């Protein structure tokens, strides 16, 4: 008879697609639970794994045992496993790395291995006993101890683990191993409570009496809180503990990302349109999965609908997840929800510290949170029994994760809602073509808000043809007389102006005044941008920077002309044109430090800024009642992008930024400056008419066989060697063509575009190629990619060339 014993299915935090089976030592049997992290042996290392399944199997002595269980409680629920598995399968991404992406940062342990030469090794080196490769290793380590990865990098040679093990056995090397990586931990604070004794019989000093009186009233207080009441308390309680008058203990506390208390707010009176929308959606909260597209013009009260639906969901003992596209919007949204619902709100986004994010995650795990608000990564929040998922500004490209796991939070929100039998609401003033197409196909139900609240009118939009300003010098080239006059009048009325330009920096096109060559990034095939704030040039792709006195790379001339413009140049020009106005800038460069974004937004809200210059960070979702003028400096910057979605993105950002105007009692005005006034995206934005834009755009998509009429997968090929990268891309293209022509299921269904060099051919010293695959059926595309990656005729991998799969790509640059 074979004896059953417990085994675990483990996904490791490594780029491997399969899962592994480990056995469990008897002392850890009661600790092992689905959703916990474990430390496992993996090859010659010890790494983090995640428990996916616990099962009984016949005893197998060949199975490796887990080394440790790292968590007291699971970090994700078993109900989330189908979600993780779906993502791994759909996006062709290792499930261990899917879970690693989902969890808060700072939770992944790995073993760091360091090699050092021993005295015996030094003797062997001096006596010439080592082989040429061993000689190179020992010579390098004689200078300094190194990690194994750095050792391989420095020598630029293949060094097997077996060779390292042999050198260790010879005692020529000393290998030390340390576990590193975990930085997220619970925050602990010292607390004080009164001891169980008769204080009336004790002769206490006055300060001690005060401390005991406070503690008897509060039962327990943190040392920090006690110090605020009695300054000398921290030193006194130490001696009081020795005298057994108080008990000092550590207690876990939770870091609050919002930082300050929020005053409660009463719900406003609903408009007739809002009542109809709520009446249409609310019944679905008890009917299982249902998906809605809420198309509401700017300032029509979409957030109030989210609040009402959240209230109805909580009343049914279910939880709510709200996604917003930008960190800049989370604070505003979270404050409105906390004002309505109190302390049961958690926030999740990359701007939180590791500790804050960890705390929010634990609160969710312990079901102490009813509503989670966050950016795209919040879709992985460990909530059980979700009843409502809201995706605000559903059209926004920020929901697409470009690095690592290439997921779209909007799309997987629909998947999670379906798995949880929840209602999902996609909201936008400018719905994506994809979502509106899904309405036409019956996959989403449409609810609309066609009017602003309080009968406020949409802003009046004036088109200005910038082609007439080409001969103007200085700021007149981008601040037209019409816009200048409008700013002057707005300042005179004591109202605020928003100037929008979706390009940061001072000058985005520095050119040599002698030979005409562009000043380019050292590591990317892209021009540098001059930033006056750092007095230097910077690459917006890899971060490379150089000093302002940099000479032309072609002819050596120091005469660099700063052409092009960015938000810095606009801010500088506006400050000179309107010297008495308070001018501020809101872009990625001004919000790098934690808290600066919230400070700038608070100044705008409190009307301490007259003119705000910003990128798309300020273009959507914000509600500032005193902004009555929006100036769009150049409306068509994104129209020239080699991307089939260029028109859609242009229309959306213009309509969104125009919607920041006139949200208060005073009417709004928009000055839209453009070099392409006749383009249908510009005309539709001027008319603030999404259906007009959609009607023309959908015809263009259908003729060219682009989404939503087809599905797309992008194969991204990149590497540091130009020839090897090109060779691998061509080889991959030949495999795609072979599969397409040799198999009947692909012959008429797969369209191959490429291989071609990417529009930006090099980023961060990586040469880039791409292949676009199109099909009317996503299942066919998945099968095609599966054959490429795992089939018998799959290409021979090159270690120096990286191939990534991006399902439903957004960035084609």
XYZ file of C-alpha atoms in Angstrom, residues 504-513 517-523 526-553 557-564 568-569 589:
56
model
C 6.824 68.254 -21.371
C 10.210 69.966 -21.277
C 11.304 73.262 -22.858
C 12.309 72.282 -26.403
C 11.758 68.859 -27.929
C 13.832 69.313 -31.080
C 17.368 70.636 -30.415
C 19.169 71.068 -33.760
C 22.779 71.931 -34.649
C 22.900 75.450 -36.092
C 21.696 67.409 -37.311
C 19.346 66.689 -34.418
C 20.821 66.233 -30.942
C 19.943 62.591 -30.268
C 19.966 60.266 -27.291
C 23.097 58.172 -26.886
C 21.033 55.020 -26.284
C 15.043 59.645 -30.620
C 15.817 63.342 -30.206
C 16.655 64.692 -26.759
C 14.443 67.248 -25.031
C 15.926 70.341 -23.418
C 14.737 70.869 -19.832
C 15.404 74.307 -18.396
C 14.602 73.061 -14.883
C 17.676 70.762 -14.886
C 19.563 72.964 -17.393
C 20.295 69.975 -19.583
C 19.018 67.547 -22.204
C 16.988 64.471 -21.327
C 15.646 61.409 -23.136
C 12.003 60.719 -22.296
C 12.393 57.031 -23.134
C 15.473 55.796 -21.253
C 16.211 58.715 -18.915
C 19.661 59.515 -20.358
C 20.688 63.123 -19.705
C 23.590 65.380 -20.630
C 24.724 68.906 -19.815
C 23.521 72.028 -21.589
C 26.979 72.623 -23.100
C 26.810 69.368 -25.083
C 28.138 69.759 -28.637
C 26.762 68.340 -31.886
C 27.630 64.642 -32.206
C 29.630 72.601 -33.020
C 28.305 74.065 -29.772
C 25.689 76.172 -31.601
C 22.500 74.269 -30.722
C 19.133 75.775 -31.662
C 16.273 74.877 -29.311
C 13.351 74.184 -31.637
C 10.000 72.719 -30.695
C 8.302 74.474 -19.706
C 8.491 76.835 -22.690
C 8.658 66.718 -14.061
